[in-house]
Amino acid sequence: MIDNNNDSKNIKIMQIDPYLKPFEKDIKLRVESYKVTKKKVLGSNQSFKSFANGDLFYGFHLTADGWVYREWAPNADALYLIGDFNNWNPQSHQLQKIENGNWEIYLDGAQALKHMSYVKVRVVANGVSRDRIPLYIKRTVQNPNTHDFVGQIWQPDYEFEWKDSNFHIENTKTLFIYEAHVGMAQEKEGIGTFNEFTEIILPRIAAEGYNTIQLMAVMQHPYYASFGYQVSNFFAVSSWFGTPDELKALINAAHIMGIAVLLDIVHSHSIKNISEGINEFDGTDYQFFNAGTRGSHPAWDTKLFNYGKPEVLHFLLSNIKFWLEEYHFDGYRFDGVSSMLYHHHGLGVAFTDYSKYFSLDTNIEAITYLQFANDLVRQVKPGAITIAEDMSGLPGMCLPVDFGGLGFDYRLSMGVPDLWVKILKEIPDEKWSMGQLWHELTSRRPSEKNIGYSESHDQALVGDKTLMLQLGGKEMYSHMLKTDDNIIIRRAMELHKLIKFITITLGGEGYLNFMGNEFGHPDWIDFPRIGNNWSYKYARRQWSLMENKELKYDYLANFDREMLSLMKRHNVLSSTDLQNLWTDEENKLLAFKKGGLVFLFNFNTDISYPEYELPTDEMGEFEVVFNSDELMFGGLNRIGTDYIYNAKKLGGKGNKPGVVIYSPSRTVLVLKKV
């Protein structure tokens, strides 16, 4: 029941965004759902942190005198533990049913189960017996004899020694995120490992200047080519890449380097497979998921969680706490949030006005779950980061829960990559609108932070194109030598630099790059499958292209590294002093001020301006501190870096204070007051 006496003035989201006024009842419904469900789940005194301990009760636990194994299967008729420890005997180790749909068995002696033993649980329900993987298993592998996936006991005779006590996520307040997939991070034609990533890729990421890694595909998924988005076992580390301890070593090493690590967490759906996943574990389709057609995603062919069920909330929230504590992750990028928020999953819907966010299609239970998830993260690891992958732009996504928001720190600026694709495909270079770029890159929900990025990992997949491939096309395969002056590649590199740079400066309060895109990786990603003869040729990253000093990929890598360095030195992304200085539609130039720096973008296709009047908003002396035309970036070195520009009143710009400067075509230059 909604408290109608609750004045909307007390809900801060209503003050922050006046456009929400017509939807006051909907906002109150969101607030009330949070309060009522929280009390129902936690009672009066419990916290989310003390509630989310499913993995400490369920699953396998070594005790002083043996093992205890527990499962939640309320509608099952019988459960039997099977494995190599009992020669897969389906009758010898029956679990006993206890309260609340739980089952348990005690095994005498520490040697009853051994480290790396194979296990499953036979579940009898509705007269049918199925051998299933335990719900809270921490590792699953393929049985080398039968080739099916099985659970594996992970209980080494040592404790992993963490050495990251000096790392604090607060040291990376401005996020420069390197989105990475461990399996395809290596140049070899095969699946990369956690150890290889630690030894080879982590130092690259640190040297390039990124302070945060967003790891994809960490949660166990049986189909490698799913990119990790069809999770089967939520507490298990992907065995494609190595062991739980090898993942810990990766995160430990990253922290020692000062790099935060985020987990790409998938709570929006689950794989429908019965043999590998959690679907129909107790014989019903509604144990974890919505019943009937509502429990199936029409586009992804996966199962959809019932976020209104307390036991499901317990499972998912326990999962969130588990990865933070067991593996020292520093937060999450929540995948598929738009799909969670609406019963139509955002499919075919254009969110053109506020009414689209507040209708019968809105999943209030999912909103409440996401609020709980963010509350829990703050309780378990203060300072941890949460990012929402939401294309709909739901108001309040990145406002605190007690403001009436969902509690995320950031939302991915998903419209920005789409903007660049649309511009490059549909608008000739000479007709780009400076006003459109400014509007699209700077328009955000009030008081809500975004992660800006110019291209998504989806664009790197077969059937689509990365920015560099979109710009350079087939010429990339024959004209990337530094000695080869090809007009198509020259345009591609100039625009690649401009697009990246204007996106990082205007597109958000954090920045994300997908692995390899920083140097314009030429090939798309094609995971091994029947259609390509199970080849790994395109499921890798060719670092040798970037390291070859004779190729132009070196220029793009240099630019990306120095771009990040400039952003860090002047705290550009976290600055709140953004000011449009001049929008020149006719000549295709855009000037603005941010972080105390003056930026001048010249998008003109072929015209350079020897004496361009650049407003600076203040008098004084200015010097160029960065420009895309440097030789190390593949430019022509046309801008002097040792010259002091004296500001004066600009007659052609309404007597605004500014400098007269040379602005070459398709370049960006950055000035700082001396």
XYZ file of C-alpha atoms in Angstrom:
674
model
C 0.000 0.000 0.000
C 1.338 3.435 -0.927
C 1.694 5.994 1.795
C -0.250 8.886 0.286
C 0.905 11.125 3.130
C 4.455 10.762 1.888
C 5.102 14.165 0.314
C 6.953 13.895 -2.974
C 9.214 16.719 -1.782
C 10.816 14.142 0.518
C 11.714 11.971 -2.478
C 14.804 13.701 -3.800
C 14.556 12.277 -7.309
C 11.448 14.415 -7.770
C 13.441 17.538 -6.952
C 16.358 16.564 -9.170
C 14.201 15.820 -12.213
C 11.064 18.016 -12.462
C 9.890 16.077 -15.540
C 8.950 13.236 -13.183
C 6.108 15.224 -11.606
C 3.341 13.588 -13.711
C 4.654 10.190 -12.596
C 4.717 10.856 -8.886
C 2.540 7.822 -8.107
C 4.907 5.566 -10.032
C 7.928 6.868 -8.133
C 6.064 6.333 -4.858
C 5.252 2.792 -5.985
C 8.968 2.188 -6.532
C 9.768 3.537 -3.053
C 6.977 1.563 -1.384
C 7.917 -1.683 -3.107
C 11.448 -1.303 -1.783
C 10.244 -0.755 1.793
C 7.641 -3.525 1.839
C 9.822 -6.154 0.155
C 12.819 -5.291 2.312
C 10.791 -5.823 5.475
C 9.359 -9.065 4.083
C 12.792 -10.435 3.222
C 14.912 -9.113 6.100
C 12.445 -8.617 8.922
C 13.061 -5.759 11.325
C 16.709 -6.142 12.276
C 18.598 -8.069 9.601
C 20.884 -6.419 7.035
C 21.391 -7.459 3.435
C 24.966 -8.367 4.352
C 23.826 -10.875 6.990
C 21.021 -12.154 4.749
C 23.092 -12.889 1.636
C 24.987 -15.919 2.948
C 23.531 -18.714 0.855
C 26.935 -20.077 -0.118
C 27.878 -20.444 3.554
C 24.914 -22.802 4.140
C 24.346 -24.534 0.810
C 26.865 -26.461 -1.228
C 29.842 -28.435 0.098
C 31.534 -27.557 3.380
C 34.457 -29.255 5.081
C 33.851 -29.494 8.835
C 35.980 -30.680 11.755
C 34.887 -34.304 11.294
C 33.802 -34.573 7.671
C 31.666 -32.886 5.037
C 28.174 -31.448 4.880
C 26.337 -30.894 1.610
C 23.039 -29.035 1.303
C 20.664 -28.121 -1.508
C 17.435 -26.165 -1.910
C 14.959 -28.226 -3.936
C 11.483 -27.693 -2.451
C 9.525 -29.748 -4.987
C 11.915 -32.702 -5.333
C 10.996 -36.154 -4.013
C 14.544 -37.379 -3.341
C 18.188 -36.337 -3.776
C 21.273 -38.561 -3.978
C 24.890 -37.380 -4.014
C 26.911 -39.156 -6.690
C 30.484 -38.845 -7.896
C 33.785 -40.595 -8.368
C 34.034 -40.866 -4.573
C 31.265 -43.513 -4.594
C 31.709 -44.767 -8.173
C 28.588 -42.791 -9.162
C 26.369 -45.048 -7.061
C 22.841 -43.567 -7.357
C 21.592 -45.017 -4.053
C 24.390 -45.006 -1.464
C 24.337 -41.332 -0.410
C 20.773 -40.117 -0.029
C 20.135 -36.594 1.287
C 17.606 -36.036 4.040
C 14.852 -33.482 3.643
C 14.832 -30.800 6.337
C 12.844 -27.573 6.744
C 12.018 -24.987 4.043
C 12.596 -27.260 1.071
C 16.205 -27.931 2.020
C 18.102 -31.213 1.830
C 21.374 -32.259 3.465
C 23.816 -35.110 3.963
C 26.819 -35.575 6.251
C 29.866 -37.513 5.104
C 32.241 -38.788 7.782
C 35.923 -37.953 7.543
C 37.832 -35.259 5.719
C 38.786 -37.765 3.016
C 35.192 -38.616 2.170
C 35.478 -36.018 -0.596
C 38.820 -35.057 -2.049
C 40.032 -31.896 -3.738
C 39.096 -32.017 -7.437
C 36.640 -34.905 -6.992
C 33.843 -35.041 -9.566
C 30.315 -34.766 -8.178
C 26.689 -34.475 -9.258
C 23.382 -34.808 -7.473
C 20.617 -37.093 -8.690
C 17.303 -35.297 -8.300
C 14.114 -37.336 -8.363
C 10.999 -35.292 -9.081
C 7.662 -36.096 -10.725
C 8.811 -39.657 -11.268
C 11.845 -38.544 -13.284
C 15.505 -38.868 -12.209
C 18.033 -36.343 -13.479
C 21.714 -36.027 -12.664
C 22.335 -32.348 -11.957
C 25.237 -30.050 -11.100
C 24.956 -28.767 -7.496
C 23.514 -25.240 -7.352
C 26.320 -23.647 -5.332
C 29.242 -25.528 -6.866
C 32.404 -23.399 -7.171
C 33.861 -25.182 -10.157
C 32.545 -27.239 -13.056
C 34.595 -29.021 -15.708
C 34.026 -31.424 -18.558
C 34.490 -35.036 -17.512
C 37.322 -36.294 -19.770
C 35.652 -39.703 -20.032
C 32.010 -38.766 -20.615
C 32.536 -35.174 -21.882
C 29.541 -33.916 -19.930
C 29.917 -31.077 -17.445
C 30.271 -32.139 -13.824
C 30.769 -30.368 -10.539
C 34.240 -30.446 -9.051
C 35.137 -30.145 -5.379
C 37.549 -27.244 -4.919
C 39.193 -27.628 -1.526
C 42.996 -27.304 -1.832
C 45.077 -28.035 1.254
C 46.195 -24.410 1.433
C 44.544 -21.015 1.623
C 45.182 -18.516 -1.132
C 47.495 -15.793 0.136
C 46.106 -12.377 -0.754
C 48.651 -9.548 -0.923
C 46.333 -6.719 -1.937
C 45.566 -5.178 1.451
C 47.050 -1.847 0.354
C 44.711 -1.543 -2.631
C 41.660 0.663 -2.274
C 39.074 1.187 -5.005
C 38.786 4.825 -3.924
C 42.191 5.415 -5.537
C 40.550 4.912 -8.942
C 37.744 7.438 -8.508
C 37.733 8.294 -12.206
C 37.304 5.034 -14.079
C 39.346 4.281 -17.179
C 37.968 0.837 -17.925
C 39.605 -1.834 -20.047
C 36.919 -4.353 -21.005
C 38.540 -7.734 -21.499
C 37.762 -11.359 -22.333
C 40.424 -13.671 -20.917
C 39.935 -16.410 -23.502
C 40.559 -14.218 -26.535
C 43.139 -11.944 -24.911
C 46.106 -13.870 -26.324
C 47.524 -13.878 -29.829
C 47.701 -17.666 -30.051
C 44.936 -19.531 -31.871
C 43.369 -21.055 -28.783
C 41.786 -20.167 -25.463
C 43.821 -17.857 -23.251
C 44.144 -18.603 -19.544
C 43.951 -16.599 -16.332
C 47.702 -17.138 -15.874
C 48.528 -15.864 -19.367
C 46.328 -12.831 -18.805
C 48.127 -12.101 -15.535
C 51.587 -12.448 -17.032
C 51.096 -10.912 -20.476
C 48.009 -8.705 -20.596
C 47.936 -7.042 -17.169
C 51.266 -5.258 -17.749
C 49.934 -3.993 -21.110
C 46.820 -2.590 -19.490
C 48.852 -0.855 -16.788
C 51.285 0.598 -19.337
C 48.413 1.925 -21.456
C 47.081 3.855 -18.460
C 43.830 2.037 -17.682
C 43.074 1.783 -13.971
C 40.124 -0.620 -14.077
C 39.496 -3.954 -15.791
C 36.016 -5.191 -16.592
C 36.265 -8.964 -16.940
C 33.772 -10.712 -19.188
C 32.791 -14.392 -19.153
C 34.073 -15.199 -15.637
C 30.921 -17.002 -14.489
C 30.708 -20.574 -15.777
C 29.123 -20.986 -19.216
C 29.158 -24.254 -21.170
C 29.076 -22.671 -24.643
C 32.331 -20.771 -25.157
C 30.974 -18.673 -28.027
C 28.217 -17.172 -25.844
C 30.731 -14.475 -24.800
C 29.895 -15.555 -21.235
C 26.348 -14.217 -21.325
C 24.602 -17.587 -20.972
C 25.584 -18.517 -17.437
C 24.980 -22.026 -16.150
C 26.598 -22.070 -12.690
C 26.507 -18.778 -10.837
C 29.081 -19.524 -8.133
C 31.569 -21.285 -10.421
C 34.599 -19.742 -12.105
C 34.729 -20.417 -15.834
C 36.873 -23.514 -16.288
C 37.599 -22.428 -19.873
C 40.313 -20.181 -18.447
C 41.642 -21.938 -15.358
C 41.024 -22.547 -11.681
C 39.512 -20.419 -8.909
C 42.955 -19.792 -7.465
C 44.301 -18.659 -10.830
C 41.499 -16.095 -11.028
C 42.411 -14.951 -7.521
C 46.038 -14.596 -8.595
C 44.947 -12.424 -11.532
C 42.923 -10.087 -9.313
C 45.660 -10.038 -6.684
C 48.243 -9.024 -9.307
C 45.941 -6.333 -10.719
C 45.453 -4.834 -7.264
C 49.190 -4.780 -6.643
C 49.484 -2.797 -9.899
C 46.811 -0.381 -8.649
C 44.155 -1.679 -11.038
C 40.573 -2.327 -9.916
C 38.721 -5.368 -11.288
C 34.987 -5.393 -12.052
C 32.971 -8.524 -12.777
C 30.573 -8.555 -15.710
C 27.719 -10.117 -13.734
C 24.743 -11.734 -15.456
C 21.604 -11.731 -13.305
C 19.278 -10.753 -16.132
C 18.769 -14.331 -17.337
C 20.188 -17.852 -17.223
C 20.874 -20.635 -19.659
C 17.853 -22.894 -20.218
C 19.970 -26.072 -20.322
C 18.854 -28.600 -17.724
C 21.980 -30.772 -17.736
C 24.423 -27.896 -17.120
C 22.377 -25.106 -15.532
C 19.902 -24.455 -12.731
C 16.717 -24.676 -14.818
C 14.120 -27.127 -13.418
C 16.533 -28.233 -10.701
C 13.699 -29.397 -8.428
C 11.522 -30.561 -11.314
C 9.543 -27.321 -11.725
C 9.999 -24.472 -14.167
C 9.235 -21.956 -11.408
C 11.889 -22.772 -8.783
C 14.068 -19.848 -9.906
C 12.263 -18.494 -12.928
C 8.880 -17.114 -13.859
C 6.469 -19.873 -14.804
C 5.317 -20.486 -18.356
C 6.051 -18.176 -21.269
C 6.890 -15.265 -18.939
C 9.916 -17.258 -17.811
C 11.503 -17.372 -21.275
C 13.286 -14.559 -23.089
C 11.830 -14.365 -26.621
C 15.072 -13.154 -28.235
C 17.803 -14.804 -26.170
C 16.155 -18.224 -25.692
C 17.084 -18.141 -22.004
C 15.267 -18.290 -18.661
C 14.102 -15.238 -16.718
C 14.349 -14.954 -12.934
C 11.363 -14.366 -10.675
C 12.629 -11.329 -8.735
C 9.539 -11.326 -6.529
C 10.418 -14.633 -4.875
C 12.383 -14.325 -1.580
C 14.369 -17.512 -2.248
C 15.478 -16.169 -5.639
C 16.494 -12.874 -4.040
C 18.488 -14.893 -1.505
C 20.248 -16.843 -4.274
C 21.135 -13.795 -6.381
C 22.139 -11.535 -3.491
C 24.290 -14.311 -2.029
C 25.940 -14.537 -5.438
C 26.769 -10.831 -5.369
C 28.321 -11.036 -1.917
C 30.222 -14.210 -2.832
C 32.211 -12.723 -5.741
C 33.102 -9.615 -3.731
C 34.378 -11.543 -0.735
C 35.762 -14.764 -2.202
C 37.528 -13.171 -5.190
C 38.037 -9.545 -4.067
C 36.222 -8.079 -7.065
C 35.771 -4.309 -6.781
C 32.262 -4.134 -8.150
C 30.090 -5.089 -11.061
C 28.894 -4.191 -14.499
C 25.325 -5.524 -14.464
C 24.494 -7.033 -17.837
C 21.098 -6.792 -19.523
C 19.524 -4.329 -17.090
C 17.072 -3.066 -19.716
C 15.788 -6.594 -20.171
C 15.186 -6.848 -16.422
C 13.370 -3.522 -16.098
C 10.538 -4.192 -18.528
C 8.316 -7.167 -19.246
C 8.846 -6.435 -22.959
C 12.628 -6.477 -22.272
C 13.105 -3.310 -24.302
C 12.623 -5.240 -27.533
C 11.399 -2.992 -30.324
C 10.580 -0.153 -27.935
C 11.794 3.408 -28.444
C 12.017 5.261 -25.133
C 10.965 8.588 -26.575
C 9.119 9.957 -23.544
C 8.827 9.401 -19.797
C 5.577 7.460 -20.047
C 7.536 4.512 -21.466
C 9.318 4.119 -18.117
C 6.159 4.082 -16.035
C 3.597 1.638 -17.373
C 2.279 -1.867 -16.831
C 5.311 -3.054 -18.798
C 7.662 -1.908 -16.024
C 8.914 -4.728 -13.795
C 8.764 -3.233 -10.296
C 10.092 -6.463 -8.762
C 13.255 -6.228 -10.873
C 13.711 -2.581 -9.880
C 13.446 -3.569 -6.218
C 15.980 -6.376 -6.712
C 18.488 -3.987 -8.305
C 18.023 -1.565 -5.392
C 18.706 -4.422 -2.972
C 21.763 -5.448 -4.990
C 23.256 -1.969 -4.795
C 22.485 -1.711 -1.083
C 24.241 -5.028 -0.500
C 27.334 -4.044 -2.484
C 27.733 -0.892 -0.356
C 27.380 -2.911 2.860
C 29.861 -5.593 1.840
C 32.455 -3.369 0.190
C 32.057 0.377 0.692
C 33.482 2.176 -2.320
C 32.790 -0.692 -4.706
C 31.514 0.325 -8.151
C 28.292 -0.705 -9.892
C 27.552 0.039 -13.541
C 24.236 -0.571 -15.299
C 24.043 -1.720 -18.897
C 20.737 0.019 -19.597
C 19.860 1.338 -23.016
C 16.462 2.721 -21.945
C 17.795 5.531 -19.736
C 15.440 4.858 -16.825
C 15.295 7.978 -14.594
C 17.048 7.437 -11.277
C 19.244 4.568 -12.441
C 22.311 6.257 -10.954
C 20.784 8.059 -8.002
C 20.996 6.695 -4.430
C 18.259 4.324 -3.313
C 17.202 6.710 -0.552
C 16.680 9.375 -3.244
C 14.184 7.081 -4.967
C 16.837 5.851 -7.413
C 18.206 2.385 -8.156
C 21.601 3.038 -6.599
C 24.044 2.433 -9.456
C 27.183 4.556 -9.680
C 27.192 4.737 -13.473
C 25.137 3.892 -16.517
C 26.828 2.920 -19.765
C 26.283 5.628 -22.401
C 24.924 3.027 -24.790
C 23.577 5.604 -27.221
C 27.031 7.000 -28.007
C 28.409 3.992 -29.935
C 25.094 3.832 -31.791
C 25.437 7.527 -32.598
C 28.858 7.026 -34.190
C 27.675 4.042 -36.214
C 24.691 6.012 -37.484
C 26.801 9.051 -38.391
C 29.458 7.021 -40.189
C 26.895 5.000 -42.139
C 24.393 7.705 -43.008
C 26.016 11.165 -43.000
C 28.817 12.304 -45.337
C 31.833 13.719 -43.491
C 31.255 17.252 -44.748
C 27.693 17.300 -43.364
C 28.402 16.339 -39.769
C 26.603 18.635 -37.339
C 28.708 20.135 -34.560
C 25.552 20.999 -32.650
C 24.335 17.413 -32.849
C 27.655 16.089 -31.563
C 27.602 18.504 -28.652
C 23.994 17.708 -27.769
C 24.255 13.931 -28.059
C 27.517 13.682 -26.114
C 26.566 16.033 -23.276
C 22.864 15.254 -22.723
C 22.490 13.118 -19.611
C 20.076 12.625 -16.741
C 20.594 15.322 -14.088
C 23.009 14.273 -11.311
C 23.543 10.824 -12.851
C 26.977 9.647 -14.007
C 27.741 7.798 -17.231
C 30.557 5.729 -18.667
C 31.385 7.075 -22.117
C 32.631 4.832 -24.907
C 32.805 5.191 -28.651
C 32.369 1.557 -29.672
C 30.947 -1.511 -27.957
C 32.169 -5.090 -27.902
C 29.107 -6.000 -29.985
C 30.540 -3.975 -32.852
C 33.645 -6.159 -32.801
C 31.636 -9.315 -33.535
C 31.210 -10.952 -36.921
C 28.484 -9.239 -38.892
C 29.363 -5.814 -37.512
C 32.397 -3.546 -37.606
C 34.662 -1.791 -35.142
C 35.207 1.921 -35.667
C 38.535 1.371 -37.407
C 37.153 -1.339 -39.672
C 34.140 0.857 -40.461
C 36.506 3.703 -41.375
C 39.339 1.836 -43.079
C 37.623 -1.200 -44.580
C 39.701 -3.600 -46.643
C 42.446 -0.982 -46.993
C 43.500 -1.905 -43.451
C 44.864 -5.193 -44.744
C 47.223 -3.623 -47.279
C 47.957 0.016 -46.387
C 48.910 0.178 -42.700
C 52.636 0.521 -43.246
C 53.884 3.880 -41.964
C 55.567 4.449 -45.328
C 52.276 3.957 -47.199
C 50.307 7.211 -47.475
C 46.853 5.934 -48.369
C 44.039 8.507 -48.455
C 41.428 6.126 -47.021
C 43.637 5.068 -44.117
C 44.663 8.677 -43.488
C 40.985 9.659 -43.112
C 40.313 6.570 -40.980
C 43.101 7.342 -38.541
C 42.257 11.033 -38.263
C 38.593 10.329 -37.540
C 39.413 7.411 -35.237
C 41.460 9.774 -33.069
C 38.844 12.550 -33.142
C 35.957 10.223 -32.309
C 37.822 8.647 -29.386
C 38.965 12.000 -28.055
C 35.661 13.851 -28.213
C 33.925 10.836 -26.655
C 36.286 10.636 -23.702
C 36.071 14.378 -23.045
C 32.294 14.781 -23.395
C 30.673 11.337 -23.246
C 30.710 10.572 -19.536
C 32.301 10.782 -16.120
C 34.187 7.538 -16.801
C 35.539 5.914 -19.969
C 35.554 2.390 -21.405
C 37.539 0.712 -24.151
C 37.138 -2.837 -25.420
C 40.328 -4.880 -25.640
C 42.266 -4.151 -28.829
C 40.153 -1.216 -29.957
C 42.681 1.208 -28.499
C 44.995 0.441 -31.423
C 42.308 -0.152 -34.049
C 42.376 -3.962 -34.122
C 41.590 -4.886 -37.738
C 39.664 -8.142 -37.432
C 36.263 -8.877 -35.987
C 35.653 -11.557 -33.367
C 34.432 -14.924 -34.529
C 34.410 -17.634 -31.882
C 35.004 -21.248 -32.935
C 31.826 -22.799 -34.336
C 30.660 -25.213 -37.000
C 30.470 -22.401 -39.566
C 34.198 -21.629 -39.340
C 35.425 -25.194 -38.796
C 35.906 -24.545 -35.064
C 38.709 -22.100 -35.809
C 40.273 -19.755 -33.227
C 41.800 -17.518 -35.906
C 39.463 -14.635 -35.133
C 38.945 -15.333 -31.412
C 42.197 -13.645 -30.374
C 43.934 -10.267 -30.262
C 46.919 -9.555 -32.513
C 49.170 -7.542 -30.188
C 52.060 -7.947 -32.632
C 50.354 -5.464 -34.964
C 50.520 -2.789 -32.272
C 54.092 -3.679 -31.331
C 55.356 -3.532 -34.900
C 56.858 -0.033 -35.131
C 56.579 -0.137 -38.926
C 52.765 -0.252 -38.769
C 50.318 2.583 -38.102
C 48.649 0.661 -35.264
C 51.564 1.980 -33.230
C 50.337 5.544 -33.879
C 46.843 4.750 -32.604
C 48.204 3.015 -29.504
C 50.395 6.037 -28.767
C 47.417 8.339 -29.130
C 45.235 6.285 -26.791
C 47.946 6.160 -24.118
C 48.675 9.884 -24.237
C 44.961 10.726 -24.372
C 44.406 8.889 -21.075
C 47.454 10.531 -19.562
C 46.124 14.000 -20.395
C 42.681 13.170 -18.982
C 44.255 12.006 -15.721
C 46.665 14.913 -15.302
C 43.875 17.465 -15.586
C 41.005 15.452 -14.036
C 38.972 16.175 -17.151
C 36.333 13.461 -16.713
C 35.425 14.471 -13.167
C 35.452 18.203 -13.912
C 32.164 20.084 -13.693
C 33.245 23.260 -15.500
C 32.161 22.200 -19.008
C 31.417 25.225 -21.199
C 30.671 25.452 -24.900
C 32.965 28.185 -26.267
C 31.994 28.091 -29.932
C 30.001 25.939 -32.350
C 30.994 26.619 -35.936
C 28.585 24.703 -38.166
C 29.747 26.287 -41.399
C 33.423 25.490 -40.945
C 32.881 22.296 -38.884
C 34.724 23.335 -35.734
C 33.705 22.875 -32.104
C 35.414 24.533 -29.125
C 34.736 23.978 -25.439
C 36.336 24.276 -22.052
C 36.651 21.517 -19.467
C 39.065 20.738 -16.649
C 40.639 24.139 -17.103
C 41.627 23.191 -20.666
C 40.436 24.601 -23.989
C 39.610 22.036 -26.695
C 39.357 22.830 -30.407
C 38.048 20.117 -32.744
C 38.318 20.702 -36.477
C 36.124 18.152 -38.270
C 36.519 19.859 -41.634
C 37.366 17.283 -44.279
C 40.056 19.287 -46.062
C 40.222 22.915 -44.935
C 42.810 24.091 -42.425
C 42.529 27.518 -40.837
C 45.884 29.335 -40.505
C 44.452 32.044 -38.213
C 41.394 30.651 -36.501
C 39.867 32.789 -33.756
C 39.489 30.452 -30.782
C 37.524 31.803 -27.785
C 39.111 30.949 -24.433
C 36.631 32.664 -22.066
C 39.462 34.545 -20.383
C 42.496 36.667 -21.119
C 46.033 35.480 -20.516
C 48.750 33.381 -22.096
C 48.037 29.916 -23.484
C 50.121 27.010 -24.730
C 49.272 23.823 -26.633
C 49.559 20.810 -24.315
C 48.171 18.137 -26.660
C 47.318 17.766 -30.326
C 46.405 14.881 -32.610
C 48.722 16.100 -35.372
C 51.926 15.012 -33.628
C 54.247 12.692 -35.547
C 53.968 9.999 -32.867
C 50.222 9.906 -33.573
C 50.662 9.648 -37.336
C 50.085 13.370 -37.843
C 51.997 15.947 -39.881
C 53.385 17.960 -36.957
C 51.799 21.211 -38.118
C 51.094 22.663 -34.657
C 53.880 24.264 -32.654
C 54.098 23.162 -29.027
C 56.704 25.689 -27.891
C 54.733 28.835 -28.701
C 52.896 31.070 -26.238
C 49.568 32.447 -27.460
C 48.451 35.774 -26.003
C 44.707 36.164 -25.677
C 43.050 39.249 -27.091
C 39.549 40.366 -28.029
C 38.406 38.494 -31.099
C 36.668 40.813 -33.548
C 35.144 37.947 -35.508
C 33.743 36.358 -32.357
C 31.907 39.308 -30.816
C 34.984 40.615 -28.991
C 35.184 37.484 -26.858
C 38.613 36.885 -25.309
C 40.635 34.287 -27.177
C 43.669 33.395 -29.246
C 44.398 33.207 -32.939
C 45.763 29.784 -33.801
C 46.451 27.434 -36.702
C 43.793 24.692 -36.873
C 44.588 21.909 -39.387
C 41.731 19.879 -40.853
C 40.611 16.794 -38.930
C 42.639 17.545 -35.823
C 42.062 18.328 -32.182
C 44.286 20.605 -30.149
C 44.205 21.334 -26.428
C 45.408 24.544 -24.804
C 46.177 25.347 -21.198
C 46.536 28.735 -19.600
C 50.163 29.328 -18.680
